[in-house]
Coordinates of C-alpha atoms in Angstrom, one line a residue:
M10 CA 35.8 -35.2 23.0
T11 CA 35.5 -35.4 18.9
E12 CA 31.9 -34.9 18.3
T13 CA 31.8 -32.2 20.2
G14 CA 34.7 -30.3 18.3
T15 CA 33.8 -31.1 15.0
L16 CA 30.7 -29.4 16.1
D17 CA 32.0 -26.5 17.9
R18 CA 34.4 -26.0 14.5
S19 CA 31.0 -26.2 12.5
T20 CA 28.8 -23.6 14.4
A21 CA 31.8 -21.5 14.0
R22 CA 32.2 -22.0 10.8
S23 CA 28.0 -21.2 10.5
P24 CA 28.0 -17.3 9.1
A25 CA 25.8 -14.9 11.5
P26 CA 22.5 -13.9 9.6
P27 CA 23.4 -10.5 7.8
A28 CA 22.4 -7.8 10.7
L29 CA 20.5 -4.5 9.6
G30 CA 21.5 -1.8 11.1
S31 CA 19.9 1.8 12.2
L32 CA 20.8 3.2 9.2
G33 CA 20.1 0.6 7.0
L34 CA 16.1 0.5 8.4
F35 CA 15.7 3.6 8.0
T36 CA 16.6 3.5 4.3
V37 CA 14.6 0.9 2.9
L38 CA 11.8 3.0 5.1
L39 CA 12.7 5.4 3.0
G40 CA 12.3 3.2 0.1
A41 CA 9.2 1.9 1.8
A42 CA 7.6 5.4 1.9
L43 CA 8.4 6.4 -2.0
P44 CA 5.7 4.0 -3.6
L45 CA 3.3 4.8 -0.9
I46 CA 3.8 8.8 -1.3
D47 CA 4.2 8.8 -4.9
F48 CA -0.2 6.6 -5.1
F49 CA -1.0 9.6 -2.9
I50 CA 0.7 12.3 -3.9
V51 CA -1.3 13.2 -7.2
N52 CA -4.7 13.5 -6.0
V53 CA -4.5 17.0 -4.9
A54 CA -2.8 17.6 -8.4
L55 CA -5.2 16.1 -10.6
P56 CA -7.0 19.4 -11.6
T57 CA -3.9 21.3 -12.3
M58 CA -2.4 18.0 -14.7
G59 CA -5.3 17.8 -16.4
R60 CA -5.7 21.7 -17.2
D61 CA -2.1 22.0 -18.0
L62 CA -2.0 18.9 -20.0
H63 CA -5.6 19.1 -21.9
A64 CA -6.2 15.5 -20.3
S65 CA -9.2 14.4 -20.4
E66 CA -11.4 13.3 -16.8
A67 CA -10.7 9.3 -17.8
V68 CA -7.0 10.0 -19.2
L69 CA -6.6 11.4 -15.5
E70 CA -8.0 8.5 -13.6
L71 CA -5.6 6.4 -16.4
V72 CA -3.0 8.7 -14.1
I73 CA -3.8 7.0 -10.8
A74 CA -4.3 3.9 -12.2
G75 CA -1.6 2.8 -14.5
Y76 CA 1.1 3.3 -11.3
G77 CA -1.8 1.0 -9.1
V78 CA -2.5 -1.5 -11.8
S79 CA 1.3 -2.2 -12.7
Y80 CA 2.3 -2.4 -9.2
A81 CA -0.5 -4.7 -7.6
V82 CA 0.3 -6.6 -10.7
L83 CA 4.5 -6.7 -10.2
L84 CA 4.2 -6.7 -6.9
V85 CA 4.9 -10.9 -5.8
L86 CA 7.5 -11.5 -9.4
G87 CA 9.3 -8.7 -7.1
G88 CA 8.8 -10.3 -4.4
R89 CA 10.4 -13.8 -5.7
L90 CA 13.4 -12.2 -8.0
G91 CA 14.3 -10.3 -4.3
D92 CA 14.3 -14.2 -2.6
L93 CA 16.3 -16.0 -6.5
F94 CA 19.0 -13.2 -7.3
G95 CA 19.0 -10.7 -4.0
R96 CA 17.2 -8.3 -1.7
R97 CA 19.5 -5.9 -1.7
R98 CA 20.6 -5.8 -5.1
L99 CA 16.4 -6.0 -6.6
F100 CA 16.0 -2.7 -4.2
L101 CA 18.6 -1.2 -5.6
A102 CA 17.9 -2.1 -8.7
G103 CA 14.2 -0.8 -7.7
M104 CA 15.3 2.0 -6.3
A105 CA 17.4 3.4 -9.8
A106 CA 14.5 2.9 -11.9
F107 CA 12.0 3.9 -9.7
G108 CA 14.5 7.4 -9.6
L109 CA 14.1 7.1 -13.4
T110 CA 10.7 6.8 -14.0
S111 CA 10.0 9.8 -11.5
L112 CA 12.6 12.4 -13.7
A113 CA 10.2 10.8 -16.8
C114 CA 6.7 11.6 -14.9
G115 CA 7.7 15.4 -14.1
L116 CA 9.0 15.5 -17.9
A117 CA 6.1 14.7 -19.7
P118 CA 5.5 16.6 -22.5
T119 CA 1.7 15.6 -23.1
A120 CA -0.8 13.5 -21.0
W121 CA -0.5 9.7 -22.0
T122 CA 3.3 10.6 -21.5
L123 CA 2.4 11.0 -17.9
V124 CA 0.6 8.0 -18.3
A125 CA 3.1 5.9 -19.9
A126 CA 5.7 6.6 -16.9
R127 CA 3.2 6.4 -14.1
V128 CA 2.6 2.5 -15.6
A129 CA 6.5 2.4 -15.5
Q130 CA 6.9 3.5 -12.4
G131 CA 4.3 1.5 -10.5
A132 CA 6.6 -1.0 -12.2
A133 CA 9.7 0.2 -10.4
A134 CA 8.5 1.0 -7.4
A135 CA 7.0 -3.5 -7.8
A136 CA 10.9 -4.3 -8.2
M137 CA 11.7 -2.5 -4.6
L138 CA 8.5 -2.2 -2.3
P139 CA 8.9 -6.2 -1.5
Q140 CA 12.6 -6.7 -0.6
V141 CA 12.6 -3.8 2.5
L142 CA 9.7 -6.1 4.8
A143 CA 11.9 -9.3 3.2
T144 CA 14.9 -7.7 4.4
I145 CA 13.3 -7.1 7.3
Q146 CA 12.4 -10.9 8.0
S147 CA 15.2 -12.2 7.0
A148 CA 17.8 -9.5 8.8
T149 CA 16.3 -8.6 12.2
A150 CA 15.3 -11.3 15.0
G151 CA 12.7 -10.4 18.5
Q152 CA 11.8 -7.7 19.7
R153 CA 14.4 -6.1 17.2
R154 CA 12.2 -7.3 14.4
A155 CA 9.0 -6.7 16.3
K156 CA 10.3 -3.0 16.3
A157 CA 10.9 -2.8 12.7
M158 CA 7.6 -4.0 11.2
G159 CA 6.1 -1.0 13.9
L160 CA 8.2 1.5 12.8
Y161 CA 7.1 0.0 8.9
G162 CA 4.1 0.1 9.9
A163 CA 4.0 3.6 10.7
T164 CA 6.2 3.7 8.0
A165 CA 3.1 2.8 5.4
G166 CA -0.6 4.7 7.2
L167 CA 2.3 7.9 7.4
S168 CA 3.2 8.0 4.1
M169 CA -0.5 8.1 2.4
V170 CA -1.6 10.8 4.6
A171 CA 1.9 12.8 4.1
G172 CA 1.1 12.0 0.3
Q173 CA -1.6 13.9 0.4
I174 CA 0.1 17.2 1.7
L175 CA 2.9 17.4 0.1
G176 CA 1.3 16.6 -3.0
G177 CA -0.8 20.0 -1.9
V178 CA 1.9 22.1 -0.4
L179 CA 4.4 21.3 -3.6
V180 CA 1.5 21.8 -5.9
A181 CA 0.6 25.9 -4.7
A182 CA 4.9 26.5 -3.6
D183 CA 5.0 25.7 -8.2
I184 CA 9.3 26.1 -7.7
A185 CA 10.9 27.9 -10.7
G186 CA 7.2 27.4 -12.5
S187 CA 6.9 23.6 -11.8
G188 CA 3.1 23.3 -10.9
W189 CA 2.2 20.0 -10.8
R190 CA 6.1 18.2 -12.0
S191 CA 7.4 19.0 -8.5
V192 CA 5.4 16.2 -6.9
F193 CA 7.3 13.5 -9.1
L194 CA 10.6 15.8 -9.0
V195 CA 11.1 15.7 -5.5
N196 CA 11.9 12.1 -5.8
V197 CA 15.0 12.8 -7.7
P198 CA 17.3 13.7 -5.2
V199 CA 15.8 11.6 -2.7
V200 CA 16.3 8.7 -4.6
I201 CA 20.4 9.9 -4.9
L202 CA 20.3 9.6 -1.1
G203 CA 18.4 6.5 -0.8
L204 CA 20.8 4.6 -3.5
V205 CA 24.0 5.9 -1.7
L206 CA 22.4 4.7 1.9
A207 CA 21.8 1.7 0.4
A208 CA 24.6 0.6 -0.7
R209 CA 26.2 1.3 2.3
A210 CA 24.1 0.0 4.7
V211 CA 21.6 -2.1 4.0
P212 CA 23.0 -5.7 4.2
E213 CA 22.3 -8.6 1.3
T214 CA 20.2 -11.3 2.1
R215 CA 17.7 -14.2 -0.7
S216 CA 16.2 -17.2 0.3
P217 CA 18.8 -20.4 0.7
N218 CA 16.7 -22.8 -1.4
P219 CA 15.2 -20.2 -4.3
E220 CA 13.1 -21.3 -6.7
P221 CA 12.6 -20.1 -10.4
V222 CA 10.3 -17.7 -11.5
D223 CA 6.6 -19.6 -12.3
G224 CA 5.6 -18.6 -15.5
P225 CA 2.1 -19.7 -15.1
G226 CA 1.2 -18.2 -12.2
T227 CA 3.2 -14.6 -13.1
V228 CA 0.6 -14.7 -16.6
L229 CA -2.4 -15.2 -14.8
L230 CA -2.4 -13.3 -11.4
A231 CA -1.5 -10.5 -13.9
V232 CA -4.3 -11.3 -15.7
S233 CA -6.7 -11.8 -13.0
L234 CA -6.2 -8.8 -11.3
L235 CA -5.3 -6.4 -14.7
A236 CA -9.6 -8.2 -15.5
L237 CA -10.5 -6.5 -11.7
L238 CA -8.9 -3.2 -11.7
A239 CA -8.8 -1.9 -15.1
P240 CA -12.7 -2.3 -15.7
L241 CA -13.4 -1.0 -12.1
T242 CA -11.1 2.3 -11.9
E243 CA -12.1 3.2 -15.5
G244 CA -15.1 1.9 -16.4
R245 CA -17.0 5.2 -15.4
A246 CA -15.1 7.9 -17.0
A247 CA -14.8 6.1 -19.9
G248 CA -18.5 5.1 -19.9
W249 CA -18.7 1.4 -19.1
P250 CA -18.4 0.3 -23.2
L251 CA -18.2 -3.2 -23.5
W252 CA -15.0 -4.5 -22.8
T253 CA -15.2 -3.6 -19.0
W254 CA -18.0 -5.5 -18.7
L255 CA -16.8 -8.7 -20.6
S256 CA -13.1 -8.3 -18.6
L257 CA -14.6 -8.4 -14.9
V258 CA -17.3 -11.5 -17.3
L259 CA -13.2 -13.0 -16.9
F260 CA -11.8 -12.0 -13.4
P261 CA -13.1 -15.2 -11.8
F262 CA -11.9 -17.6 -13.9
A263 CA -8.7 -16.4 -14.2
A264 CA -8.9 -16.3 -10.5
A265 CA -9.8 -20.1 -10.6
A266 CA -7.3 -20.6 -12.8
F267 CA -4.5 -19.1 -11.3
Y268 CA -5.6 -21.1 -7.5
A269 CA -5.5 -24.2 -9.8
V270 CA -2.2 -24.1 -11.3
E271 CA -0.4 -22.6 -8.0
R272 CA -2.1 -25.5 -6.0
R273 CA -0.7 -28.1 -8.4
A274 CA 2.7 -26.6 -8.4
D275 CA 2.3 -26.5 -4.5
R276 CA 1.3 -30.3 -4.2
Q277 CA 4.4 -30.8 -6.7
G278 CA 6.9 -29.6 -4.3
R279 CA 7.6 -26.7 -6.2
T280 CA 7.2 -23.0 -5.0
P281 CA 4.0 -21.6 -7.0
L282 CA 4.3 -17.2 -7.2
V283 CA 1.6 -17.1 -4.2
P284 CA 1.5 -21.0 -2.1
P285 CA -1.4 -22.2 -1.2
S286 CA 0.0 -23.3 1.4
L287 CA 1.5 -20.1 2.9
L288 CA -2.4 -19.3 2.7
A289 CA -3.0 -21.8 6.1
L290 CA -1.0 -19.8 8.0
P291 CA -4.3 -18.5 10.1
S292 CA -2.3 -15.4 11.4
L293 CA -1.4 -14.5 7.1
R294 CA -4.5 -15.5 5.9
R295 CA -7.0 -13.4 8.7
G296 CA -5.0 -10.5 8.2
L297 CA -5.0 -10.7 4.5
V298 CA -8.8 -11.1 5.0
M299 CA -9.0 -8.1 7.3
V300 CA -6.2 -5.3 4.9
V301 CA -8.8 -5.1 2.4
P302 CA -11.4 -3.5 3.6
F303 CA -9.1 -1.5 5.9
S304 CA -7.3 -0.3 2.5
I305 CA -10.7 0.3 0.5
G306 CA -11.8 2.9 2.6
F307 CA -8.6 4.5 3.8
S308 CA -7.5 5.2 0.1
G309 CA -10.8 5.9 -0.9
F310 CA -11.2 8.4 1.9
M311 CA -8.2 10.2 0.8
F312 CA -9.5 10.8 -2.8
V313 CA -13.1 12.1 -2.0
I314 CA -12.2 14.3 0.9
A315 CA -9.5 15.8 -1.9
V316 CA -12.1 16.2 -4.7
A317 CA -14.8 17.7 -1.8
L318 CA -12.2 20.4 -0.2
Q319 CA -10.8 21.2 -3.3
E320 CA -13.6 21.4 -5.6
G321 CA -16.6 21.7 -3.0
A322 CA -15.6 23.5 -0.6
G323 CA -13.9 25.8 -2.2
L324 CA -10.3 25.2 -0.3
G325 CA -6.8 25.3 -3.0
P326 CA -4.7 22.2 -2.1
V327 CA -2.2 23.6 0.5
R328 CA -5.5 23.6 2.6
A329 CA -7.0 20.3 1.4
G330 CA -4.0 18.7 2.5
L331 CA -3.2 20.5 5.8
A332 CA -6.8 19.4 6.6
L333 CA -5.3 15.8 6.9
A334 CA -2.4 16.9 8.7
P335 CA -3.7 15.9 12.4
M336 CA -4.5 12.5 11.0
A337 CA -1.1 12.4 9.9
V338 CA 0.8 13.4 13.1
V339 CA -1.3 11.3 15.4
F340 CA -1.5 8.1 13.1
F341 CA 2.9 8.6 13.9
V342 CA 2.4 8.6 17.6
V343 CA 0.2 6.6 18.0
S344 CA 1.0 4.1 16.2
L345 CA 4.7 4.4 18.1
C346 CA 2.8 3.0 21.1
G347 CA 2.1 0.3 19.2
P348 CA 4.3 -2.8 19.8
R349 CA 3.6 -2.0 23.6
L350 CA -0.1 -2.2 24.1
V351 CA -0.1 -5.5 21.9
A352 CA 2.7 -6.8 24.5
R353 CA 0.6 -6.0 27.1
Y354 CA -3.2 -6.5 25.9
G355 CA -2.4 -8.9 22.8
T356 CA -4.8 -8.5 19.1
R357 CA -7.7 -6.9 20.8
V358 CA -6.2 -3.6 20.7
V359 CA -6.9 -3.9 16.8
T360 CA -10.0 -4.4 17.6
V361 CA -9.8 -0.6 20.0
G362 CA -8.7 0.4 17.3
G363 CA -11.7 -0.7 14.4
L364 CA -14.1 1.4 17.5
I365 CA -12.0 4.6 17.7
Q366 CA -11.4 4.5 13.5
T367 CA -15.8 4.2 13.8
V368 CA -16.0 7.3 15.9
G369 CA -13.5 9.6 13.7
V370 CA -15.6 9.0 10.4
A371 CA -18.6 9.5 12.4
L372 CA -17.0 12.5 13.6
I373 CA -16.2 13.2 9.9
A374 CA -19.4 12.7 8.5
L375 CA -21.2 15.0 10.7
A376 CA -19.2 17.4 10.4
A377 CA -19.4 17.7 6.5
W378 CA -23.2 17.2 6.9
R379 CA -23.5 20.2 9.8
S380 CA -20.5 22.3 8.1
W381 CA -21.2 23.0 4.6
P382 CA -20.0 24.1 2.5
G383 CA -18.3 25.8 5.3
L384 CA -15.4 22.9 5.1
G385 CA -12.1 22.9 6.7
V386 CA -9.1 22.3 8.3
A387 CA -11.0 23.2 12.2
E388 CA -14.2 22.1 11.0
L389 CA -12.8 18.5 10.2
L390 CA -9.6 18.3 13.2
P391 CA -11.6 16.4 15.7
G392 CA -12.9 13.2 13.2
V393 CA -9.7 13.4 11.8
A394 CA -7.6 13.3 14.5
V395 CA -9.8 10.6 16.0
A396 CA -9.7 8.3 13.2
G397 CA -5.7 8.2 12.9
A398 CA -5.4 7.1 16.5
G399 CA -7.7 4.6 15.0
Q400 CA -5.3 3.6 12.0
A401 CA -2.6 3.6 13.9
L402 CA -4.0 1.0 16.1
Q403 CA -4.7 -0.9 13.1
L404 CA -2.2 -1.3 9.9
P405 CA 0.9 -1.7 11.4
I406 CA -0.3 -4.3 14.3
L407 CA -1.9 -6.5 10.9
F408 CA 1.4 -5.8 8.7
R409 CA 2.9 -7.4 12.0
I410 CA 0.3 -10.2 12.8
I411 CA 0.2 -11.3 8.1
L412 CA 4.6 -11.5 8.1
S413 CA 4.5 -13.6 12.1
E414 CA 4.5 -17.3 11.5
V415 CA 6.0 -16.6 7.5
P416 CA 9.7 -18.3 7.4
P417 CA 12.9 -15.8 6.2
D418 CA 13.5 -18.0 3.3
R419 CA 9.5 -17.3 2.2
G420 CA 10.0 -13.4 3.3
G421 CA 10.1 -12.1 -0.2
V422 CA 6.8 -14.5 -1.2
G423 CA 4.9 -13.8 1.5
S424 CA 5.5 -9.6 1.8
G425 CA 4.7 -9.9 -2.1
V426 CA 1.2 -11.2 -1.3
M427 CA 0.7 -8.8 1.9
I428 CA 1.5 -6.0 -0.3
T429 CA -0.2 -6.8 -3.5
T430 CA -3.6 -7.5 -1.8
Q431 CA -3.2 -3.8 0.1
Q432 CA -2.1 -2.3 -3.2
S433 CA -4.6 -4.0 -5.1
A434 CA -7.8 -3.1 -2.4
L435 CA -5.8 0.5 -2.4
A436 CA -6.9 0.4 -6.1
L437 CA -10.4 -0.7 -5.2
G438 CA -11.3 1.6 -2.9
V439 CA -10.4 4.9 -5.8
A440 CA -12.4 2.7 -8.1
T441 CA -15.4 1.6 -5.6
L442 CA -15.9 5.0 -3.2
G443 CA -14.5 7.3 -5.4
S444 CA -16.3 6.3 -8.5
L445 CA -19.4 5.8 -6.2
F446 CA -18.9 9.4 -5.4
L447 CA -18.7 10.8 -8.6
A448 CA -21.9 9.1 -9.8
L449 CA -24.0 10.4 -6.8
I450 CA -23.0 13.8 -6.9
P451 CA -25.2 15.2 -9.9
G452 CA -28.3 13.8 -8.3
M453 CA -28.1 14.7 -5.1
G454 CA -25.8 17.4 -4.7
M455 CA -21.6 17.4 -2.6
R456 CA -22.5 17.6 0.3
D457 CA -24.7 15.0 0.2
A458 CA -22.9 12.3 -2.4
L459 CA -19.8 12.9 0.7
V460 CA -22.0 11.9 3.7
I461 CA -23.3 9.0 1.6
T462 CA -20.5 7.6 1.0
L463 CA -18.7 8.3 4.2
L464 CA -21.3 6.4 6.2
V465 CA -20.7 3.6 3.3
Q466 CA -16.9 3.6 4.3
L467 CA -18.3 3.7 8.1
A468 CA -19.5 -0.5 7.2
G469 CA -16.6 -1.2 5.9
V470 CA -14.4 -0.2 8.9
A471 CA -17.6 -2.0 11.3
L472 CA -16.3 -5.4 8.8
T473 CA -13.1 -5.1 9.9
T474 CA -13.4 -4.0 13.4
A475 CA -16.3 -7.5 13.8
L476 CA -13.1 -9.3 11.2
S477 CA -10.7 -8.1 14.3
L478 CA -11.9 -11.1 16.5
R479 CA -10.9 -14.1 14.5
L480 CA -7.3 -12.7 14.9
P481 CA -5.1 -14.6 17.1
R482 CA -4.7 -13.3 20.2
T483 CA -1.0 -13.2 20.4
I484 CA 2.2 -12.5 17.6
S485 CA 4.0 -15.1 17.8

């Protein structure tokens, strides 16, 4: 009797885990959408920025690369700080900083000021975004967590397409003569709304056993990512100077040193920035391997199609953005069906999604070959709609698979690793497929350059589809 009573009282005293309500989920998803929208929103605004700020092509590429690289480099650190100091606190601080740096971008008087503000904006996004998935992991359970993860994946995919559409609309609208500046200034009222909602509806969570920041690991991860991403994003526009080749040579050595430091820390019982033991989870490891070619193809396509439609097909920013609207609509609708399909058919839904995306990209390439230079909304409609359906059956489910076995107390680290992988691959997509497309144009013309780039993307989609066969059949 006494032991039972003691157990009952102990259980009664244990605090219930914080719950993430519908308003709180909406708020963190809003925070997840902002950084992804801002990665893509500048694609259709770059020509206007270049004319207004008298910026060279290399500097304009830094507007994209500066944001993407600082974002990727600091994401895992942002996840660790959320585990340590509280995810709600870091989410609020990161969102406030994102609003301030967006204002700085919108008011930038020179191209180099804009680049500096974009680097700071990427750092702010890195503080905010990892807290979203970590909060979902810690403050939801069971079917509610599955639904929240599905909505996160739908939000992420939709944001990447919507960013490009929104950028075209805002530039063309030229609100109060703001031109391209409105693509950044639009964030400010959204951030204010998000801060008000987050203060009311997002519960505070943190790791019960937080570890101090892994200084050596943080530095080596930053060096590794910078050594890879900086030369690939800037090399072509800068003419491949000596520093780009030296940086690429440095990358494998920095990456090997990072892994050795992290493995030693893990073996000594400390929690490194990226624990190798976390990478031992099959669902996380195999999901991350799939995210890389998927994200490279996605971001490369978005950049290339924006350039091709505006500078090759002669479409304005609005029509270039709206050409992708069917992709956004279909992606959102199909992604909402994902959880039910996975519950019934397992992760083979991802394989089917890859096959559907293959058909969509092939239709886009065929449309470009047959209709150029009259490529427009009607010609692209079948391909982008089918591709959007395929992507919707891959990305949201992959996110859920990757984090399915990550313990809640490592939610910040797990989400940081996943988003860093995705963000680094997004930056690589612009650097590789974008550079390939721009390099082919002088010798082949824009139509052939576009078709060949799409065929290279098609090879990446095929790789993603093949890798999906190694995923666990069910999601825990």
